[in-house]
Coordinates of N, CA and C and ligand atoms in Angstrom, one line a residue:
X8 N -20.8 -6.5 21.4 CA -20.3 -7.7 20.8 C -18.9 -8.0 21.3
X9 N -18.6 -9.3 21.4 CA -17.2 -9.6 22.0 C -16.2 -9.4 20.9
X10 N -15.0 -9.2 21.4 CA -13.8 -8.9 20.5 C -13.1 -10.1 20.1
X11 N -13.0 -10.3 18.8 CA -12.3 -11.5 18.2 C -10.8 -11.3 18.3
X12 N -10.1 -12.4 18.8 CA -8.7 -12.3 18.9 C -8.0 -12.7 17.6
X13 N -7.4 -11.7 16.9 CA -6.9 -12.0 15.6 C -5.3 -11.9 15.5
X14 N -4.8 -12.7 14.6 CA -3.4 -12.5 14.3 C -3.3 -12.0 12.8
X15 N -2.5 -11.0 12.6 CA -2.3 -10.5 11.3 C -0.9 -11.0 10.8
X16 N -0.9 -11.6 9.6 CA 0.3 -12.1 8.9 C 0.7 -11.1 7.8
X17 N 1.9 -10.7 7.8 CA 2.3 -9.7 6.8 C 3.8 -9.9 6.5
X18 N 4.2 -9.4 5.3 CA 5.6 -9.6 4.9 C 6.3 -8.3 4.5
X19 N 5.5 -7.2 4.6 CA 6.1 -5.9 4.0 C 5.7 -4.7 4.8
X20 N 5.2 -3.7 4.1 CA 5.0 -2.4 4.7 C 3.9 -2.4 5.8
X21 N 2.9 -3.2 5.6 CA 1.9 -3.3 6.7 C 0.8 -2.2 6.7
X22 N 0.5 -1.6 5.5 CA -0.5 -0.6 5.6 C -1.9 -1.2 5.8
X23 N -2.1 -2.4 5.4 CA -3.4 -3.0 5.7 C -3.4 -3.4 7.2
X24 N -2.3 -3.8 7.8 CA -2.3 -4.0 9.2 C -2.7 -2.7 9.9
X25 N -2.1 -1.6 9.5 CA -2.4 -0.3 10.2 C -3.8 0.0 10.0
X26 N -4.4 -0.2 8.8 CA -5.8 0.1 8.6 C -6.7 -0.7 9.6
X27 N -6.3 -1.9 9.8 CA -7.1 -2.8 10.7 C -6.9 -2.3 12.1
X28 N -5.7 -2.0 12.5 CA -5.4 -1.5 13.8 C -6.2 -0.2 14.1
X29 N -6.2 0.7 13.1 CA -7.0 1.9 13.3 C -8.5 1.7 13.4
X30 N -9.0 0.8 12.6 CA -10.4 0.5 12.6 C -10.8 -0.1 14.0
X31 N -9.9 -0.8 14.6 CA -10.2 -1.3 16.0 C -10.2 -0.2 17.0
X32 N -9.2 0.7 16.9 CA -9.1 1.8 17.8 C -10.4 2.7 17.7
X33 N -10.9 2.9 16.4 CA -12.0 3.7 16.2 C -13.3 3.0 16.4
X34 N -13.2 1.8 16.9 CA -14.4 0.9 17.3 C -15.3 0.6 16.0
X35 N -14.6 0.6 14.9 CA -15.4 0.1 13.7 C -15.2 -1.4 13.5
X36 N -14.3 -2.0 14.3 CA -14.0 -3.4 14.1 C -13.9 -4.0 15.5
X37 N -14.7 -5.0 15.8 CA -14.7 -5.6 17.1 C -13.7 -6.8 17.2
X38 N -12.5 -6.4 17.3 CA -11.4 -7.4 17.3 C -10.2 -6.8 18.1
X39 N -9.3 -7.7 18.5 CA -8.1 -7.3 19.1 C -7.0 -8.0 18.3
X40 N -6.0 -7.2 17.9 CA -4.8 -7.8 17.3 C -3.9 -8.4 18.5
X41 N -3.9 -9.7 18.6 CA -3.1 -10.2 19.7 C -1.7 -10.7 19.2
X42 N -1.5 -10.7 17.9 CA -0.3 -11.1 17.4 C -0.1 -10.7 15.9
X43 N 1.2 -10.4 15.6 CA 1.6 -10.2 14.2 C 2.6 -11.2 13.9
X44 N 2.5 -11.9 12.7 CA 3.5 -12.9 12.3 C 4.1 -12.3 11.0
X45 N 5.4 -12.3 11.0 CA 6.1 -11.8 9.8 C 7.3 -12.7 9.4
X46 N 7.4 -13.0 8.2 CA 8.5 -13.9 7.7 C 9.7 -13.1 7.1
X47 N 9.6 -11.8 7.2 CA 10.8 -11.0 6.7 C 11.3 -10.1 7.8
X48 N 12.4 -10.4 8.3 CA 12.9 -9.7 9.5 C 13.1 -8.2 9.3
X49 N 13.2 -7.7 8.0 CA 13.4 -6.3 7.7 C 12.1 -5.6 7.4
X50 N 11.0 -6.3 7.5 CA 9.7 -5.6 7.1 C 9.3 -4.5 8.0
X51 N 8.8 -3.5 7.4 CA 8.4 -2.3 8.2 C 7.3 -2.6 9.2
X52 N 6.4 -3.6 8.9 CA 5.3 -4.0 9.7 C 5.7 -4.4 11.2
X53 N 6.9 -4.9 11.3 CA 7.4 -5.3 12.6 C 7.6 -4.1 13.5
X54 N 8.2 -3.1 13.0 CA 8.4 -1.9 13.8 C 7.1 -1.3 14.2
X55 N 6.2 -1.2 13.2 CA 4.9 -0.5 13.4 C 4.1 -1.3 14.5
X56 N 4.0 -2.6 14.4 CA 3.3 -3.4 15.3 C 3.9 -3.3 16.7
X57 N 5.2 -3.4 16.8 CA 5.9 -3.2 18.1 C 5.6 -1.9 18.8
X58 N 5.6 -0.8 17.9 CA 5.2 0.5 18.5 C 3.8 0.5 19.0
X59 N 3.0 -0.3 18.5 CA 1.6 -0.4 19.0 C 1.5 -1.3 20.2
X60 N 2.6 -1.9 20.6 CA 2.6 -2.8 21.8 C 2.1 -4.2 21.4
X61 N 2.1 -4.6 20.2 CA 1.6 -5.9 19.8 C 2.7 -6.9 19.8
X62 N 2.4 -8.1 20.2 CA 3.4 -9.2 20.2 C 3.7 -9.6 18.7
X63 N 5.0 -9.6 18.4 CA 5.3 -9.9 17.0 C 6.2 -11.2 17.0
X64 N 5.8 -12.1 16.1 CA 6.6 -13.3 15.8 C 7.4 -13.0 14.5
X65 N 8.7 -12.7 14.6 CA 9.5 -12.5 13.4 C 10.1 -13.9 13.1
X66 N 9.8 -14.5 12.1 CA 10.2 -15.9 11.9 C 10.7 -16.1 10.5
X67 N 11.9 -16.8 10.4 CA 12.5 -17.0 9.1 C 12.4 -18.4 8.6
X68 N 11.6 -18.6 7.5 CA 11.2 -19.9 7.1 C 12.4 -20.9 6.8
X69 N 13.4 -20.4 6.2 CA 14.5 -21.3 5.8 C 15.4 -21.7 7.0
X70 N 15.0 -21.3 8.2 CA 15.7 -21.9 9.4 C 15.0 -23.1 9.9
X71 N 13.9 -23.5 9.2 CA 13.2 -24.7 9.6 C 13.4 -25.8 8.5
X72 N 13.3 -27.1 8.9 CA 13.6 -28.2 8.0 C 12.6 -28.2 6.9
X73 N 11.3 -27.9 7.2 CA 10.3 -28.0 6.1 C 9.1 -27.1 6.5
X74 N 8.2 -27.0 5.6 CA 7.0 -26.1 5.8 C 6.2 -26.5 7.1
X75 N 6.1 -27.8 7.3 CA 5.3 -28.3 8.4 C 5.9 -27.8 9.7
X76 N 7.3 -27.9 9.8 CA 7.9 -27.5 11.1 C 7.8 -26.0 11.3
X77 N 7.9 -25.2 10.2 CA 7.8 -23.8 10.2 C 6.4 -23.4 10.7
X78 N 5.4 -24.0 10.1 CA 4.0 -23.7 10.5 C 3.7 -24.2 11.9
X79 N 4.3 -25.2 12.3 CA 4.1 -25.8 13.6 C 4.6 -24.7 14.7
X80 N 5.7 -24.1 14.4 CA 6.3 -23.1 15.3 C 5.3 -21.9 15.3
X81 N 4.8 -21.5 14.2 CA 3.8 -20.4 14.2 C 2.6 -20.8 15.0
X82 N 2.1 -22.0 14.8 CA 0.9 -22.5 15.5 C 1.0 -22.5 17.0
X83 N 2.2 -22.9 17.5 CA 2.5 -22.9 18.9 C 2.3 -21.4 19.4
X84 N 2.9 -20.5 18.7 CA 2.8 -19.1 19.1 C 1.4 -18.6 19.1
X85 N 0.6 -19.0 18.0 CA -0.8 -18.5 17.9 C -1.6 -19.1 19.1
X86 N -1.4 -20.3 19.4 CA -2.1 -20.9 20.5 C -1.8 -20.2 21.8
X87 N -0.5 -19.9 22.0 CA -0.1 -19.1 23.2 C -0.8 -17.8 23.4
X88 N -1.1 -17.2 22.2 CA -1.7 -15.9 22.2 C -3.3 -16.0 22.1
X89 N -3.7 -17.3 22.1 CA -5.2 -17.6 22.0 C -5.8 -17.0 20.8
X90 N -5.1 -17.1 19.7 CA -5.7 -16.5 18.4 C -6.9 -17.3 17.9
X91 N -7.9 -16.6 17.5 CA -9.1 -17.3 17.0 C -9.2 -17.2 15.5
X92 N -8.6 -16.2 14.9 CA -8.8 -15.9 13.5 C -7.5 -15.3 12.9
X93 N -7.2 -15.7 11.6 CA -6.0 -15.3 11.0 C -6.3 -14.4 9.8
X94 N -5.7 -13.2 9.8 CA -5.9 -12.2 8.7 C -4.6 -12.0 7.9
X95 N -4.6 -12.5 6.7 CA -3.4 -12.3 5.9 C -3.4 -10.9 5.2
X96 N -2.4 -10.2 5.4 CA -2.3 -8.8 4.9 C -1.0 -8.6 4.2
X97 N -0.8 -9.0 3.0 CA 0.5 -8.9 2.3 C 1.5 -9.9 2.8
X98 N 1.0 -11.1 3.2 CA 1.8 -12.2 3.6 C 2.2 -13.0 2.3
X99 N 3.4 -13.0 1.9 CA 3.8 -13.5 0.6 C 4.2 -15.0 0.6
X100 N 3.3 -15.8 1.1 CA 3.6 -17.2 1.3 C 2.3 -18.0 1.2
X101 N 2.4 -19.2 0.7 CA 1.2 -20.0 0.7 C 1.0 -20.6 2.1
X102 N -0.2 -20.7 2.5 CA -0.5 -21.3 3.8 C -0.6 -22.8 3.6
X103 N 0.0 -23.5 4.5 CA 0.0 -25.0 4.3 C -1.0 -25.7 5.2
X104 N -1.0 -27.0 5.1 CA -2.1 -27.8 5.8 C -2.1 -27.7 7.3
X105 N -0.9 -27.4 7.9 CA -0.9 -27.4 9.3 C -1.7 -26.2 9.8
X106 N -1.6 -25.0 9.2 CA -2.4 -23.9 9.7 C -3.8 -24.0 9.2
X107 N -4.0 -24.5 7.9 CA -5.4 -24.6 7.4 C -6.2 -25.5 8.3
X108 N -5.6 -26.6 8.7 CA -6.4 -27.6 9.5 C -6.7 -27.0 10.9
X109 N -5.8 -26.2 11.4 CA -5.9 -25.7 12.8 C -7.0 -24.5 12.8
X110 N -7.1 -23.9 11.6 CA -8.0 -22.7 11.5 C -9.0 -22.9 10.3
X111 N -9.9 -23.9 10.4 CA -10.8 -24.1 9.2 C -11.7 -22.9 9.0
X112 N -11.8 -22.3 7.8 CA -12.6 -21.2 7.5 C -12.4 -20.0 8.5
X113 N -11.2 -20.0 9.0 CA -10.8 -18.9 9.9 C -9.5 -18.2 9.5
X114 N -9.3 -18.3 8.2 CA -8.1 -17.6 7.6 C -8.6 -16.8 6.3
X115 N -8.4 -15.5 6.3 CA -8.8 -14.8 5.1 C -7.6 -14.0 4.5
X116 N -7.7 -13.6 3.3 CA -6.7 -12.9 2.6 C -7.2 -11.7 1.8
X117 N -6.4 -10.7 1.6 CA -6.8 -9.6 0.7 C -5.9 -9.6 -0.5
X118 N -6.5 -9.5 -1.7 CA -5.7 -9.6 -3.0 C -6.0 -8.4 -3.9
X119 N -5.0 -7.8 -4.5 CA -5.2 -6.5 -5.2 C -5.7 -6.8 -6.7
X120 N -6.7 -7.6 -6.9 CA -7.3 -7.7 -8.2 C -8.8 -8.2 -8.0
X121 N -9.5 -8.2 -9.0 CA -10.8 -8.9 -9.0 C -10.7 -10.3 -9.3
X122 N -10.5 -11.1 -8.3 CA -10.3 -12.6 -8.6 C -11.6 -13.1 -9.2
X123 N -11.5 -14.1 -10.1 CA -10.3 -14.9 -10.4 C -9.3 -14.3 -11.3
X124 N -9.4 -13.1 -11.7 CA -8.4 -12.5 -12.6 C -7.1 -12.1 -11.8
X125 N -6.0 -12.2 -12.5 CA -4.7 -11.8 -11.9 C -4.3 -12.4 -10.6
X126 N -4.4 -13.7 -10.5 CA -4.0 -14.4 -9.3 C -2.5 -14.3 -9.1
X127 N -2.0 -14.5 -7.9 CA -0.6 -14.6 -7.6 C 0.1 -13.3 -7.5
X128 N 1.5 -13.4 -7.7 CA 2.3 -12.2 -7.4 C 2.0 -11.0 -8.4
X129 N 2.2 -9.8 -7.9 CA 2.2 -8.6 -8.7 C 0.9 -8.5 -9.5
X130 N -0.2 -8.6 -8.9 CA -1.5 -8.5 -9.5 C -1.7 -7.2 -10.2
X131 N -1.2 -6.1 -9.7 CA -1.3 -4.8 -10.3 C -0.5 -4.7 -11.6
X132 N 0.7 -5.3 -11.5 CA 1.6 -5.4 -12.7 C 0.9 -6.2 -13.8
X133 N 0.3 -7.3 -13.4 CA -0.4 -8.1 -14.4 C -1.5 -7.3 -15.0
X134 N -2.3 -6.5 -14.3 CA -3.4 -5.7 -14.8 C -2.8 -4.7 -15.8
X135 N -1.7 -4.1 -15.5 CA -1.1 -3.1 -16.4 C -0.6 -3.8 -17.7
X136 N 0.1 -4.9 -17.6 CA 0.5 -5.6 -18.8 C -0.7 -6.0 -19.7
X137 N -1.8 -6.4 -19.0 CA -2.9 -6.9 -19.8 C -3.7 -5.7 -20.3
X138 N -3.3 -4.5 -20.0 CA -4.0 -3.3 -20.5 C -5.5 -3.3 -20.0
X139 N -5.7 -3.8 -18.8 CA -7.0 -4.0 -18.2 C -7.7 -2.6 -18.0
X140 N -9.0 -2.6 -18.3 CA -9.7 -1.3 -18.1 C -10.3 -1.2 -16.6
X141 N -10.3 -2.4 -16.0 CA -10.8 -2.5 -14.6 C -10.0 -3.5 -13.8
X142 N -9.7 -3.2 -12.6 CA -9.2 -4.2 -11.7 C -9.9 -4.0 -10.3
X143 N -9.3 -4.2 -9.2 CA -10.0 -4.0 -8.0 C -9.3 -4.8 -6.8
X144 N -10.1 -5.1 -5.9 CA -9.7 -5.8 -4.6 C -10.6 -6.9 -4.3
X145 N -10.1 -8.0 -3.8 CA -10.9 -9.1 -3.3 C -10.5 -9.6 -1.9
X146 N -11.5 -9.8 -1.1 CA -11.2 -10.5 0.2 C -11.8 -11.9 0.1
X147 N -11.0 -12.9 0.4 CA -11.4 -14.3 0.2 C -10.9 -15.2 1.4
X148 N -11.6 -16.3 1.5 CA -11.1 -17.3 2.5 C -9.9 -17.9 1.8
X149 N -9.0 -18.5 2.7 CA -7.8 -19.1 2.2 C -8.0 -20.6 2.2
X150 N -7.6 -21.2 1.0 CA -7.5 -22.6 0.9 C -6.1 -23.0 0.5
X151 N -5.9 -24.2 0.1 CA -4.5 -24.6 -0.2 C -3.9 -24.0 -1.5
X152 N -4.8 -23.4 -2.4 CA -4.4 -22.9 -3.6 C -3.8 -21.4 -3.5
X153 N -3.4 -20.9 -4.6 CA -2.9 -19.5 -4.6 C -4.1 -18.6 -5.0
X154 N -4.6 -17.9 -4.1 CA -5.7 -16.9 -4.3 C -7.0 -17.6 -4.9
X155 N -7.3 -18.8 -4.5 CA -8.4 -19.6 -5.0 C -9.6 -19.8 -4.1
X156 N -9.4 -19.4 -2.9 CA -10.5 -19.6 -1.9 C -11.8 -18.9 -2.2
X157 N -12.8 -19.2 -1.5 CA -14.2 -18.6 -1.7 C -14.1 -17.1 -1.5
X158 N -14.7 -16.4 -2.4 CA -14.7 -14.9 -2.4 C -15.7 -14.4 -1.4
X159 N -15.3 -13.5 -0.6 CA -16.2 -12.9 0.4 C -16.7 -11.5 0.0
X160 N -15.8 -10.7 -0.5 CA -16.1 -9.3 -0.9 C -15.2 -8.9 -2.0
X161 N -15.7 -8.0 -2.9 CA -14.9 -7.4 -4.0 C -15.3 -6.0 -4.2
X162 N -14.4 -5.2 -4.7 CA -14.7 -3.9 -5.1 C -13.8 -3.6 -6.3
X163 N -14.5 -3.0 -7.3 CA -13.8 -2.8 -8.6 C -13.2 -1.4 -8.6
X164 N -12.2 -1.2 -9.5 CA -11.6 0.1 -9.8 C -11.4 0.3 -11.3
X165 N -12.1 1.3 -11.8 CA -11.9 1.6 -13.3 C -10.5 2.2 -13.4
X166 N -9.7 1.7 -14.4 CA -8.4 2.2 -14.6 C -8.4 3.3 -15.7
X167 N -8.0 4.5 -15.3 CA -7.8 5.6 -16.2 C -6.5 5.4 -16.9
X168 N -6.5 5.4 -18.3 CA -5.3 5.1 -19.0 C -4.1 6.0 -18.7
X169 N -4.4 7.2 -18.1 CA -3.3 8.1 -17.9 C -2.5 7.7 -16.5
X170 N -3.1 6.8 -15.8 CA -2.5 6.5 -14.5 C -1.3 5.7 -14.6
X171 N -0.3 6.0 -13.8 CA 0.9 5.1 -13.8 C 0.7 4.1 -12.6
X172 N 1.7 3.2 -12.5 CA 1.6 2.2 -11.5 C 1.4 2.7 -10.1
X173 N 2.1 3.8 -9.8 CA 2.0 4.4 -8.4 C 0.6 4.9 -8.1
X174 N 0.0 5.5 -9.1 CA -1.4 6.0 -8.9 C -2.3 4.8 -8.7
X175 N -2.2 3.8 -9.5 CA -3.1 2.6 -9.4 C -2.9 2.0 -8.0
X176 N -1.6 1.9 -7.6 CA -1.4 1.3 -6.2 C -2.0 2.2 -5.1
X177 N -2.0 3.5 -5.3 CA -2.6 4.4 -4.3 C -4.1 4.1 -4.2
X178 N -4.8 4.0 -5.4 CA -6.2 3.8 -5.4 C -6.6 2.4 -4.8
X179 N -5.8 1.4 -5.2 CA -6.0 0.1 -4.7 C -5.9 0.0 -3.2
X180 N -4.8 0.6 -2.7 CA -4.7 0.7 -1.2 C -5.8 1.4 -0.5
X181 N -6.3 2.4 -1.2 CA -7.4 3.2 -0.6 C -8.6 2.3 -0.4
X182 N -8.9 1.5 -1.5 CA -10.0 0.6 -1.4 C -9.7 -0.5 -0.3
X183 N -8.5 -1.1 -0.3 CA -8.2 -2.1 0.6 C -8.4 -1.7 2.1
X184 N -7.9 -0.5 2.3 CA -7.9 0.0 3.7 C -9.3 0.2 4.3
X185 N -10.3 0.3 3.4 CA -11.7 0.4 3.8 C -12.4 -0.9 3.8
X186 N -12.1 -1.6 2.7 CA -12.9 -2.9 2.4 C -12.5 -4.0 3.5
X187 N -11.2 -4.0 3.8 CA -10.7 -5.1 4.7 C -11.4 -5.0 6.1
X188 N -11.2 -3.9 6.8 CA -11.8 -3.8 8.1 C -13.4 -4.0 8.1
X189 N -14.0 -3.4 7.0 CA -15.5 -3.6 6.9 C -15.9 -5.0 6.7
X190 N -15.2 -5.7 5.9 CA -15.5 -7.1 5.6 C -15.2 -8.0 6.8
X191 N -14.1 -7.7 7.5 CA -13.8 -8.5 8.7 C -14.9 -8.3 9.8
X192 N -15.4 -7.1 9.9 CA -16.5 -6.8 10.8 C -17.7 -7.6 10.5
X193 N -18.0 -7.7 9.2 CA -19.2 -8.6 8.8 C -19.0 -10.0 9.1
X194 N -17.8 -10.5 8.9 CA -17.4 -11.9 9.2 C -17.6 -12.2 10.7
X195 N -17.0 -11.2 11.5 CA -17.0 -11.4 12.9 C -18.5 -11.4 13.5
X196 N -19.3 -10.5 12.9 CA -20.7 -10.4 13.3 C -21.3 -11.8 13.2
X197 N -21.1 -12.4 12.0 CA -21.7 -13.8 11.8 C -21.1 -14.8 12.7
X198 N -19.8 -14.7 13.0 CA -19.1 -15.6 13.9 C -19.7 -15.5 15.3
X199 N -19.9 -14.2 15.7 CA -20.5 -13.9 17.0 C -21.9 -14.6 17.2
X200 N -22.6 -14.5 16.1 CA -24.0 -15.1 16.2 C -23.9 -16.6 16.4
X201 N -22.9 -17.2 15.8 CA -22.9 -18.7 16.0 C -22.0 -19.1 17.1
X202 N -21.5 -18.2 17.9 CA -20.8 -18.5 19.1 C -19.5 -17.9 19.3
Ligands
GRF8 C1 -1.7 -5.4 -0.6 O1 -1.9 -4.7 -1.8 C2 -2.4 -6.7 -0.5 O2 -3.6 -6.7 -1.3 C3 -1.4 -7.6 -1.1 O3 -0.2 -7.2 -0.6 C4 -0.2 -5.8 -0.3 C5 0.2 -5.5 1.0 O4 0.4 -4.2 1.3 N1 -1.7 -9.0 -0.7 P1 0.7 -3.7 2.8 O5 1.9 -4.4 3.3 O6 -0.5 -4.0 3.6 O7 0.9 -2.2 2.7

């Protein structure tokens, strides 16, 4: 199968970026990361991706007059790298119409809850406050809303009441690091079939 050229968007640590990169190296995912886009100059993911020899666009939103101009700059970079598919992995920003129109049904996100529960920021914190007995991970298509796009895959996690936040985060990440590459592979298989 041919390798899909992807861009990973991230704002932080980048453990999901790393899981995707490793899945590609291990040939569990037929893709090539041709670009990483990061809106936080101090984010760890920038160093990690550069160490892998990946082209990184480190871009600061408030240096642009508006969201359209910011996304247009990203789009130019993505076109230069011939990106076919965008993978959001801890990118802490809503995607606007410029990118949505350029990549219809070609942008996915991973969210640390069983959507539609606990949308938005700090989904794990929300689950803790709600005293939830179960949470999980969702991979979904991205639309103009906050974590509202069509759900592609989900995996639940029963919460043991003795677990603290750190423990929950560890289990959630463990699920994410497996579910995201697996789900991407399924999406790309389907894409490959249709061209
Ligand atoms: C993940 O929990 C992801 O679900 C959420 O942000 C976190 C990013 O973690 N959207 P990392 O930067 O991939 O380690």
